[in-house]
CSV table of C-alpha atoms and ligand atoms in Angstrom, one decimal:
chain,number,residue,atom,x,y,z
A,29,UNK,CA,-13.3,35.2,6.5
A,30,UNK,CA,-12.3,31.7,8.1
A,31,UNK,CA,-9.1,31.5,9.9
A,32,UNK,CA,-7.6,27.9,10.4
A,33,UNK,CA,-5.1,26.7,12.7
A,34,UNK,CA,-2.4,24.2,11.4
A,35,UNK,CA,-0.6,21.9,14.0
A,36,UNK,CA,3.3,21.9,12.3
A,37,UNK,CA,5.2,18.7,13.2
A,38,UNK,CA,9.0,19.5,11.4
A,39,UNK,CA,10.3,16.3,13.0
A,40,UNK,CA,13.9,14.8,12.2
A,41,UNK,CA,16.6,14.9,9.5
A,42,UNK,CA,15.6,16.8,7.0
A,43,UNK,CA,12.2,17.7,8.3
A,44,UNK,CA,12.9,21.0,9.9
A,45,UNK,CA,14.4,22.5,6.7
A,46,UNK,CA,11.7,21.4,4.6
A,47,UNK,CA,9.0,22.9,7.1
A,48,UNK,CA,10.9,26.1,7.4
A,49,UNK,CA,10.8,26.2,3.8
A,50,UNK,CA,7.3,25.8,3.6
A,51,UNK,CA,6.5,28.2,6.2
A,52,UNK,CA,8.5,30.7,3.9
A,53,UNK,CA,5.9,30.0,0.9
A,54,UNK,CA,2.9,30.1,3.4
A,55,UNK,CA,3.6,33.2,5.0
A,56,UNK,CA,4.2,35.1,1.7
A,57,UNK,CA,0.7,33.6,0.4
A,58,UNK,CA,-1.1,34.6,3.5
A,59,UNK,CA,0.6,38.1,2.9
A,60,UNK,CA,-0.5,38.3,-0.7
A,61,UNK,CA,-3.6,36.8,-0.7
A,62,UNK,CA,-6.7,38.8,0.8
A,63,UNK,CA,-9.0,36.5,2.9
A,64,UNK,CA,-6.8,33.7,3.8
A,65,UNK,CA,-5.5,33.6,7.5
A,66,UNK,CA,-3.3,30.6,9.0
A,67,UNK,CA,-2.1,30.3,12.4
A,68,UNK,CA,0.4,27.9,13.3
A,69,UNK,CA,1.6,25.7,16.5
A,70,UNK,CA,4.7,23.9,16.1
A,71,UNK,CA,5.9,21.1,18.6
A,72,UNK,CA,8.7,18.7,18.9
A,73,UNK,CA,7.9,15.2,17.9
A,74,UNK,CA,9.5,12.1,16.2
A,75,UNK,CA,12.8,10.2,16.8
A,76,UNK,CA,15.1,12.7,18.5
A,77,UNK,CA,12.6,13.8,21.2
A,78,UNK,CA,12.0,10.0,22.1
A,79,UNK,CA,16.0,9.7,22.3
A,80,UNK,CA,15.7,12.5,25.0
A,81,UNK,CA,12.5,11.5,26.5
A,82,UNK,CA,11.5,8.2,25.8
A,83,UNK,CA,8.2,9.4,24.0
A,84,UNK,CA,7.7,10.3,20.2
A,85,UNK,CA,4.2,12.4,20.8
A,86,UNK,CA,3.5,13.8,24.2
A,87,UNK,CA,-0.2,13.7,24.8
A,88,UNK,CA,-0.7,17.8,24.6
A,89,UNK,CA,1.1,17.5,21.0
A,90,UNK,CA,-1.5,15.0,20.1
A,91,UNK,CA,-4.3,16.9,21.9
A,92,UNK,CA,-3.1,19.9,20.0
A,93,UNK,CA,-3.2,18.0,16.6
A,94,UNK,CA,-6.8,16.7,17.4
A,95,UNK,CA,-8.0,19.9,18.2
A,96,UNK,CA,-6.2,21.8,15.1
A,97,UNK,CA,-7.8,22.4,11.6
A,98,UNK,CA,-5.2,20.3,10.0
A,99,UNK,CA,-1.7,18.9,10.8
A,100,UNK,CA,1.1,19.1,8.6
A,101,UNK,CA,4.1,16.8,9.2
A,102,UNK,CA,7.4,17.0,7.6
A,103,UNK,CA,9.2,13.6,8.0
A,104,UNK,CA,10.3,11.8,11.2
A,105,UNK,CA,12.4,8.7,12.1
A,106,UNK,CA,16.1,8.4,12.7
A,107,UNK,CA,17.8,4.7,11.6
A,108,UNK,CA,19.6,4.6,14.8
A,109,UNK,CA,16.9,5.2,17.2
A,110,UNK,CA,15.2,1.9,17.7
A,111,UNK,CA,13.1,0.0,19.9
A,112,UNK,CA,14.4,-3.2,22.0
A,113,UNK,CA,12.7,-5.4,19.2
A,114,UNK,CA,14.8,-3.9,16.4
A,115,UNK,CA,12.0,-1.8,14.8
A,116,UNK,CA,12.3,1.9,14.5
A,117,UNK,CA,10.5,4.3,16.7
A,118,UNK,CA,8.7,6.1,13.5
A,119,UNK,CA,6.1,4.1,13.1
A,120,UNK,CA,4.8,3.9,16.5
A,121,UNK,CA,4.4,7.5,16.0
A,122,UNK,CA,2.9,7.5,12.6
A,123,UNK,CA,0.6,4.5,13.3
A,124,UNK,CA,-0.5,5.9,16.3
A,125,UNK,CA,-0.8,9.3,14.8
A,126,UNK,CA,-2.8,7.7,11.8
A,127,UNK,CA,-5.2,5.8,14.3
A,128,UNK,CA,-5.4,8.7,16.7
A,129,UNK,CA,-6.8,10.9,13.8
A,130,UNK,CA,-8.6,8.4,12.0
A,131,UNK,CA,-7.3,9.0,8.4
A,132,UNK,CA,-8.5,6.1,6.5
A,133,UNK,CA,-7.2,6.9,3.0
A,134,UNK,CA,-4.0,8.1,1.9
A,135,UNK,CA,-3.8,10.1,-1.1
A,136,UNK,CA,-0.3,10.0,-3.1
A,137,UNK,CA,-0.5,12.1,-6.3
A,138,UNK,CA,1.9,11.0,-9.0
A,139,UNK,CA,2.0,13.7,-11.3
A,140,UNK,CA,4.9,14.3,-14.2
A,141,UNK,CA,5.5,18.2,-13.9
A,142,UNK,CA,7.1,19.6,-17.1
A,143,UNK,CA,11.0,20.2,-16.6
A,144,UNK,CA,11.0,17.4,-13.7
A,145,UNK,CA,13.2,14.4,-14.7
A,146,UNK,CA,11.3,11.6,-15.5
A,147,UNK,CA,12.5,8.0,-15.0
A,148,UNK,CA,11.2,6.8,-18.5
A,149,UNK,CA,12.7,7.6,-21.8
A,150,UNK,CA,9.6,8.3,-23.4
A,151,UNK,CA,7.0,10.0,-21.1
A,152,UNK,CA,4.1,9.1,-23.3
A,153,UNK,CA,1.1,11.3,-23.1
A,154,UNK,CA,2.1,12.3,-19.4
A,155,UNK,CA,2.1,11.0,-16.2
A,156,UNK,CA,-0.8,12.3,-13.8
A,157,UNK,CA,-2.6,9.1,-11.6
A,158,UNK,CA,-3.2,9.0,-7.9
A,159,UNK,CA,-2.4,6.2,-5.1
A,160,UNK,CA,-5.2,5.9,-2.8
A,161,UNK,CA,-3.8,3.8,-0.2
A,162,UNK,CA,-5.7,2.3,2.9
A,163,UNK,CA,-4.1,3.8,5.6
A,164,UNK,CA,-5.1,2.0,8.9
A,165,UNK,CA,-5.7,-1.6,8.2
A,166,UNK,CA,-4.2,-4.2,5.8
A,167,UNK,CA,-0.6,-5.1,6.9
A,168,UNK,CA,0.2,-2.2,9.1
A,169,UNK,CA,-2.9,-3.5,11.5
A,170,UNK,CA,-0.8,-5.8,12.7
A,171,UNK,CA,1.7,-2.8,13.9
A,172,UNK,CA,2.4,-3.3,17.8
A,173,UNK,CA,0.8,-7.2,17.6
A,174,UNK,CA,2.3,-9.9,15.4
A,175,UNK,CA,4.4,-12.6,16.9
A,176,UNK,CA,7.6,-13.9,17.2
A,177,UNK,CA,8.7,-17.4,18.4
A,178,UNK,CA,12.5,-17.3,19.7
A,179,UNK,CA,15.0,-17.1,16.7
A,180,UNK,CA,13.2,-19.2,14.3
A,181,UNK,CA,9.6,-17.8,13.1
A,182,UNK,CA,7.9,-14.2,13.1
A,183,UNK,CA,4.5,-13.2,11.9
A,184,UNK,CA,2.3,-10.4,11.2
A,185,UNK,CA,-1.3,-10.6,10.2
A,186,UNK,CA,-2.7,-8.8,7.2
A,187,UNK,CA,-6.4,-7.3,8.3
A,188,UNK,CA,-9.2,-6.3,5.9
A,189,UNK,CA,-12.4,-5.6,6.8
A,190,UNK,CA,-15.6,-4.6,4.6
A,191,UNK,CA,-15.9,-1.0,6.6
A,192,UNK,CA,-12.1,-0.1,5.9
A,193,UNK,CA,-12.4,-1.6,2.1
A,194,UNK,CA,-15.7,0.2,1.8
A,195,UNK,CA,-14.6,3.5,3.1
A,196,UNK,CA,-11.3,3.5,1.1
A,197,UNK,CA,-13.0,2.5,-2.2
A,198,UNK,CA,-15.7,5.1,-1.8
A,199,UNK,CA,-13.1,7.9,-1.0
A,200,UNK,CA,-11.4,6.5,-4.3
A,201,UNK,CA,-14.5,7.0,-6.7
A,202,UNK,CA,-15.5,10.5,-5.2
A,203,UNK,CA,-11.7,11.5,-5.8
A,204,UNK,CA,-12.2,10.1,-9.4
A,205,UNK,CA,-15.2,12.1,-10.3
A,206,UNK,CA,-13.2,15.3,-9.1
A,207,UNK,CA,-10.1,14.7,-11.6
A,208,UNK,CA,-10.1,14.8,-15.2
A,209,UNK,CA,-9.4,11.2,-16.0
A,210,UNK,CA,-6.3,9.5,-17.0
A,211,UNK,CA,-3.8,11.3,-19.5
A,212,UNK,CA,-4.2,8.5,-22.4
A,213,UNK,CA,-7.9,9.8,-23.3
A,214,UNK,CA,-9.2,11.5,-20.2
A,215,UNK,CA,-11.1,8.4,-19.3
A,216,UNK,CA,-12.0,8.3,-15.4
A,217,UNK,CA,-11.2,5.0,-13.9
A,218,UNK,CA,-10.6,3.6,-10.6
A,219,UNK,CA,-8.3,0.7,-10.6
A,220,UNK,CA,-8.3,-2.0,-7.6
A,221,UNK,CA,-4.5,-3.3,-7.0
A,222,UNK,CA,-4.3,-6.4,-4.9
A,223,UNK,CA,-3.2,-10.0,-4.8
A,224,UNK,CA,-6.7,-11.6,-4.9
A,225,UNK,CA,-5.3,-14.5,-7.0
A,226,UNK,CA,-3.2,-15.7,-3.9
A,227,UNK,CA,-5.0,-14.4,-0.5
A,228,UNK,CA,-8.1,-14.8,0.9
A,229,UNK,CA,-8.1,-11.3,2.5
A,230,UNK,CA,-7.2,-9.4,-0.8
A,231,UNK,CA,-9.7,-11.5,-2.7
A,232,UNK,CA,-12.1,-9.9,0.0
A,233,UNK,CA,-10.5,-6.8,-0.7
A,234,UNK,CA,-11.7,-7.0,-4.3
A,235,UNK,CA,-14.8,-8.3,-3.8
A,236,UNK,CA,-15.8,-5.2,-1.7
A,237,UNK,CA,-14.4,-3.0,-4.0
A,238,UNK,CA,-16.5,-4.1,-6.7
A,239,UNK,CA,-19.5,-4.1,-4.2
A,240,UNK,CA,-18.9,0.0,-4.2
A,241,UNK,CA,-18.1,0.1,-7.6
A,242,UNK,CA,-21.6,-0.6,-8.4
A,243,UNK,CA,-22.6,2.6,-6.6
A,244,UNK,CA,-20.8,4.7,-9.3
A,245,UNK,CA,-21.7,3.6,-12.7
A,246,UNK,CA,-20.3,6.6,-14.3
A,247,UNK,CA,-17.0,5.8,-13.3
A,248,UNK,CA,-15.5,2.6,-15.1
A,249,UNK,CA,-13.6,0.4,-12.7
A,250,UNK,CA,-11.2,-2.7,-13.0
A,251,UNK,CA,-8.7,-4.9,-11.1
A,252,UNK,CA,-4.8,-5.8,-11.5
A,253,UNK,CA,-2.5,-7.9,-9.5
A,254,UNK,CA,0.0,-5.7,-7.6
A,255,UNK,CA,2.8,-7.6,-9.2
A,256,UNK,CA,1.4,-6.8,-12.7
A,257,UNK,CA,0.5,-3.1,-11.5
A,258,UNK,CA,4.4,-2.4,-10.6
A,259,UNK,CA,5.2,-3.5,-14.3
A,260,UNK,CA,2.5,-1.5,-15.8
A,261,UNK,CA,3.4,1.4,-13.7
A,262,UNK,CA,6.6,1.7,-15.4
A,263,UNK,CA,5.6,0.8,-19.0
A,264,UNK,CA,2.3,2.7,-19.5
A,265,UNK,CA,1.6,4.9,-16.5
A,266,UNK,CA,-0.3,7.3,-18.6
A,267,UNK,CA,-3.4,4.5,-18.7
A,268,UNK,CA,-4.1,5.0,-15.0
A,269,UNK,CA,-6.3,7.6,-13.0
A,270,UNK,CA,-6.8,6.4,-9.6
A,271,UNK,CA,-5.3,3.3,-8.1
A,272,UNK,CA,-6.8,1.9,-4.7
A,273,UNK,CA,-4.9,-0.6,-2.6
A,274,UNK,CA,-4.2,-2.1,0.6
A,275,UNK,CA,-1.9,-0.1,3.1
A,276,UNK,CA,1.5,-2.0,2.6
A,277,UNK,CA,1.2,-2.0,-1.4
A,278,UNK,CA,0.2,1.5,-1.2
A,279,UNK,CA,3.1,2.5,0.7
A,280,UNK,CA,5.3,0.4,-1.8
A,281,UNK,CA,3.9,1.8,-5.2
A,282,UNK,CA,3.8,5.3,-3.9
A,283,UNK,CA,7.9,5.3,-4.0
A,284,UNK,CA,7.7,3.8,-7.5
A,285,UNK,CA,5.6,6.4,-8.4
A,286,UNK,CA,7.5,9.0,-7.1
A,287,UNK,CA,10.5,7.4,-8.6
A,288,UNK,CA,8.7,7.8,-12.0
A,289,UNK,CA,8.2,11.7,-11.8
A,290,UNK,CA,11.3,12.9,-10.2
A,291,UNK,CA,11.8,11.6,-7.0
A,292,UNK,CA,10.7,11.8,-3.4
A,293,UNK,CA,11.3,15.2,-3.5
A,294,UNK,CA,8.1,15.6,-5.6
A,295,UNK,CA,5.9,12.8,-3.6
A,296,UNK,CA,3.6,14.9,-1.4
A,297,UNK,CA,0.3,13.3,0.5
A,298,UNK,CA,-2.7,13.9,2.4
A,299,UNK,CA,-4.0,11.2,4.7
A,300,UNK,CA,-7.8,12.2,5.3
A,301,UNK,CA,-10.2,10.8,7.6
A,302,UNK,CA,-14.0,11.9,8.4
A,303,UNK,CA,-12.9,14.6,11.0
A,304,UNK,CA,-9.1,15.2,10.6
A,305,UNK,CA,-6.5,15.1,8.2
A,306,UNK,CA,-3.0,14.9,8.1
A,307,UNK,CA,-0.3,16.3,5.2
A,308,UNK,CA,3.1,15.2,4.5
A,309,UNK,CA,5.9,14.4,2.2
A,310,UNK,CA,5.9,10.9,1.2
A,311,UNK,CA,9.8,10.4,1.7
A,312,UNK,CA,11.5,10.3,5.3
A,313,UNK,CA,14.2,12.0,7.1
A,314,UNK,CA,17.2,11.8,4.5
A,315,UNK,CA,19.5,12.0,7.5
A,316,UNK,CA,22.6,11.7,5.1
A,317,UNK,CA,21.7,14.8,4.1
A,318,UNK,CA,20.1,16.6,6.8
A,319,UNK,CA,21.2,20.0,8.0
A,320,UNK,CA,23.0,20.9,5.0
A,321,UNK,CA,20.5,22.9,3.0
A,322,UNK,CA,20.4,20.0,0.1
A,323,UNK,CA,17.1,18.8,0.8
A,324,UNK,CA,14.0,19.3,-1.8
A,325,UNK,CA,11.4,21.1,0.2
A,326,UNK,CA,8.9,20.7,-2.9
A,327,UNK,CA,7.1,17.4,-1.4
A,328,UNK,CA,6.2,19.4,1.8
A,329,UNK,CA,5.5,22.6,-0.2
A,330,UNK,CA,3.0,20.6,-2.2
A,331,UNK,CA,1.6,18.5,0.6
A,332,UNK,CA,0.9,22.2,2.3
A,333,UNK,CA,-1.1,22.8,-1.2
A,334,UNK,CA,-3.4,19.7,-0.7
A,335,UNK,CA,-4.0,20.8,2.7
A,336,UNK,CA,-5.4,23.8,1.8
A,337,UNK,CA,-7.4,22.0,-1.1
A,338,UNK,CA,-8.8,19.7,1.5
A,339,UNK,CA,-9.8,23.0,3.9
A,340,UNK,CA,-11.5,24.6,1.0
A,341,UNK,CA,-13.4,21.8,0.0
A,342,UNK,CA,-14.3,20.9,3.7
A,343,UNK,CA,-15.1,24.6,4.6
A,344,UNK,CA,-16.3,25.6,0.9
A,345,UNK,CA,-13.9,28.4,1.0
A,346,UNK,CA,-13.2,29.5,-2.5
A,347,UNK,CA,-10.1,31.4,-1.3
A,348,UNK,CA,-8.7,28.3,0.4
A,349,UNK,CA,-9.0,26.4,-3.0
A,350,UNK,CA,-7.7,29.0,-5.1
A,351,UNK,CA,-4.5,29.2,-2.3
A,352,UNK,CA,-4.0,25.6,-3.0
A,353,UNK,CA,-3.6,26.5,-7.1
A,354,UNK,CA,-2.0,29.2,-6.7
A,355,UNK,CA,1.2,26.9,-4.7
A,356,UNK,CA,1.1,24.3,-7.1
A,357,UNK,CA,1.0,26.6,-9.9
A,358,UNK,CA,4.5,28.5,-8.3
A,359,UNK,CA,6.0,25.0,-7.8
A,360,UNK,CA,5.3,23.9,-11.5
A,361,UNK,CA,6.6,27.3,-12.6
A,362,UNK,CA,9.9,26.8,-10.5
A,363,UNK,CA,10.2,23.3,-11.8
A,364,UNK,CA,9.7,24.5,-15.7
A,365,UNK,CA,11.8,27.2,-15.4
A,366,UNK,CA,14.7,24.8,-14.0
A,367,UNK,CA,17.3,27.0,-12.8
A,368,UNK,CA,16.5,26.8,-9.2
A,369,UNK,CA,16.3,23.2,-8.1
A,370,UNK,CA,17.8,21.1,-5.6
A,371,UNK,CA,20.5,18.4,-6.5
A,372,UNK,CA,18.3,15.6,-6.3
A,373,UNK,CA,16.6,17.2,-9.5
A,374,UNK,CA,19.8,18.2,-11.2
A,375,UNK,CA,20.3,21.4,-9.9
A,376,UNK,CA,22.8,23.2,-7.3
A,377,UNK,CA,20.1,25.5,-5.4
A,378,UNK,CA,19.8,25.1,-1.5
A,379,UNK,CA,16.4,24.2,0.2
A,380,UNK,CA,16.1,27.8,1.3
A,381,UNK,CA,16.9,29.0,-2.5
A,382,UNK,CA,14.2,27.1,-3.6
A,383,UNK,CA,11.5,27.9,-0.8
A,384,UNK,CA,12.5,31.7,-1.8
A,385,UNK,CA,12.0,30.7,-5.7
A,386,UNK,CA,8.5,29.6,-5.3
A,387,UNK,CA,7.8,32.4,-2.7
A,388,UNK,CA,8.8,34.8,-5.6
A,389,UNK,CA,6.3,33.0,-7.8
A,390,UNK,CA,3.7,33.7,-5.7
A,391,UNK,CA,4.5,37.4,-5.6
A,392,UNK,CA,4.3,37.4,-9.6
A,393,UNK,CA,0.8,35.4,-9.4
A,394,UNK,CA,-0.7,38.3,-6.9
A,395,UNK,CA,0.9,41.2,-8.9
A,396,UNK,CA,-0.7,39.9,-11.8
B,421,LIG,N1,6.4,9.5,7.2
B,421,LIG,C1,8.1,9.7,7.7
B,421,LIG,O1,8.2,10.5,8.4
B,421,LIG,C2,9.0,8.6,6.8
B,421,LIG,C3,8.7,7.9,5.5
B,421,LIG,C4,9.9,7.4,5.1
B,421,LIG,C5,10.7,7.0,6.2
B,421,LIG,N2,10.9,7.6,7.3
B,421,LIG,C6,12.3,7.7,8.3
B,421,LIG,O2,13.4,8.4,7.4
B,421,LIG,C7,14.5,7.5,7.9
B,421,LIG,C8,15.2,7.4,6.7
B,421,LIG,O3,14.7,6.6,5.8
B,421,LIG,P1,15.1,6.1,4.2
B,421,LIG,O4,16.5,6.4,3.7
B,421,LIG,O5,14.4,5.0,3.8
B,421,LIG,O6,14.1,7.1,3.4
B,421,LIG,P2,14.5,8.4,2.8
B,421,LIG,O7,12.9,8.9,2.2
B,421,LIG,O8,14.4,9.4,4.0
B,421,LIG,O9,15.3,8.7,2.0
B,421,LIG,C9,15.1,7.5,0.5
B,421,LIG,C10,16.4,8.5,-0.7
B,421,LIG,O10,15.7,9.8,-0.9
B,421,LIG,C11,16.2,10.9,-0.6
B,421,LIG,N3,15.5,11.8,-0.4
B,421,LIG,C12,14.6,11.8,0.6
B,421,LIG,N4,14.0,12.7,0.4
B,421,LIG,C13,14.6,14.0,-0.2
B,421,LIG,C14,14.4,15.2,0.0
B,421,LIG,N5,13.3,16.0,0.1
B,421,LIG,N6,15.3,15.9,-1.1
B,421,LIG,C15,16.4,15.1,-1.6
B,421,LIG,N7,16.5,14.0,-1.5
B,421,LIG,C16,15.7,13.1,-0.6
B,421,LIG,C17,17.6,10.5,0.4
B,421,LIG,O11,18.4,11.0,0.6
B,421,LIG,C18,17.6,8.9,0.4
B,421,LIG,O12,18.6,8.8,-0.7
B,421,LIG,C19,14.1,6.2,8.4
B,421,LIG,O13,14.4,6.9,9.9
B,421,LIG,C20,12.6,5.9,8.3
B,421,LIG,O14,12.4,5.3,9.3
B,421,LIG,C21,10.0,8.6,7.9
């Protein structure tokens, strides 16, 4: 039996309550699933810590994240905690952590669970696609750089490299091979989302994408401009399977995707590198509802499921893979039943009630 050590970063705002909810589920799972062993270290990091000490993530916390088998983060940042240049401290920590862990590919599933409120009048044959976001380059490569000329001009630079683009494209094709294809007809497909008609950097992104696509003749591929993709995601999302794109485009389109399938409270994410991985919900710290037991914890719980799936895949650990599936099935069951959901999904339940409902479903699963 392999024991995994997870570094937890509960963060700010609704972060700690979503993390507590996720621990309720993970503790229940470990208690009921023989062969699964998880241990946790938990650290303060983020905007509140910056307010108190001037740093977002102390060196020993970063070290622990690097030493752990995986990192689970809830959400960080507070709009009133800013640097002198006007930017929030949140990206300082997130970009720094991503760079330190080398997590180059972010996976953001956009999946409509039966019972979840769908923004579309007609959900067609269903919604189940994945946004794969290049996580270290693109417009975010400029973070900490850029330039400002007095009160008149400011710039940030888009950085696209062959290495970074090949890496994320390769990741997207390998992911497509593990999936069941698009809801429309089950066909696997990887779509490059770019702005190759306007920018040299993104024409290069597309060129490298098709260079890599040539190595995967079994998976069809195509390319769509990002503005058109935001239309197609709303008009016919069932046509898509895996979308791969530059960092900033992925940041934006994954929120649009979450909006299609019930909101940010149902948007998990996995950020994967060659050695390390970081898991967190796509949402932020929602300060307006923080501390009120109103936050939807399901995105964090689903992120923990993605974490177990990654650990299981990496370590060829069937128990871990099963654990990931058990959590996702329990979440799906709670959504389907619909009587214990937070207000963002139309319910009246609290964060802790939802956590307990998911944990109870795990109990049912282990009893059958
Ligand atoms: N990776 C991260 O940790 C991350 C990501 C995005 C934003 N942020 C930070 O979060 C703070 C707030 O940013 P924002 O308001 O733009 O985005 P947000 O995601 O916190 O909130 C957007 C909207 O979604 C709602 N929402 C978000 N998560 C929810 C949940 N789990 N349950 C119910 N409703 C939820 C909020 O109430 C709000 O209406 C900022 O400081 C920002 O920098 C952090």
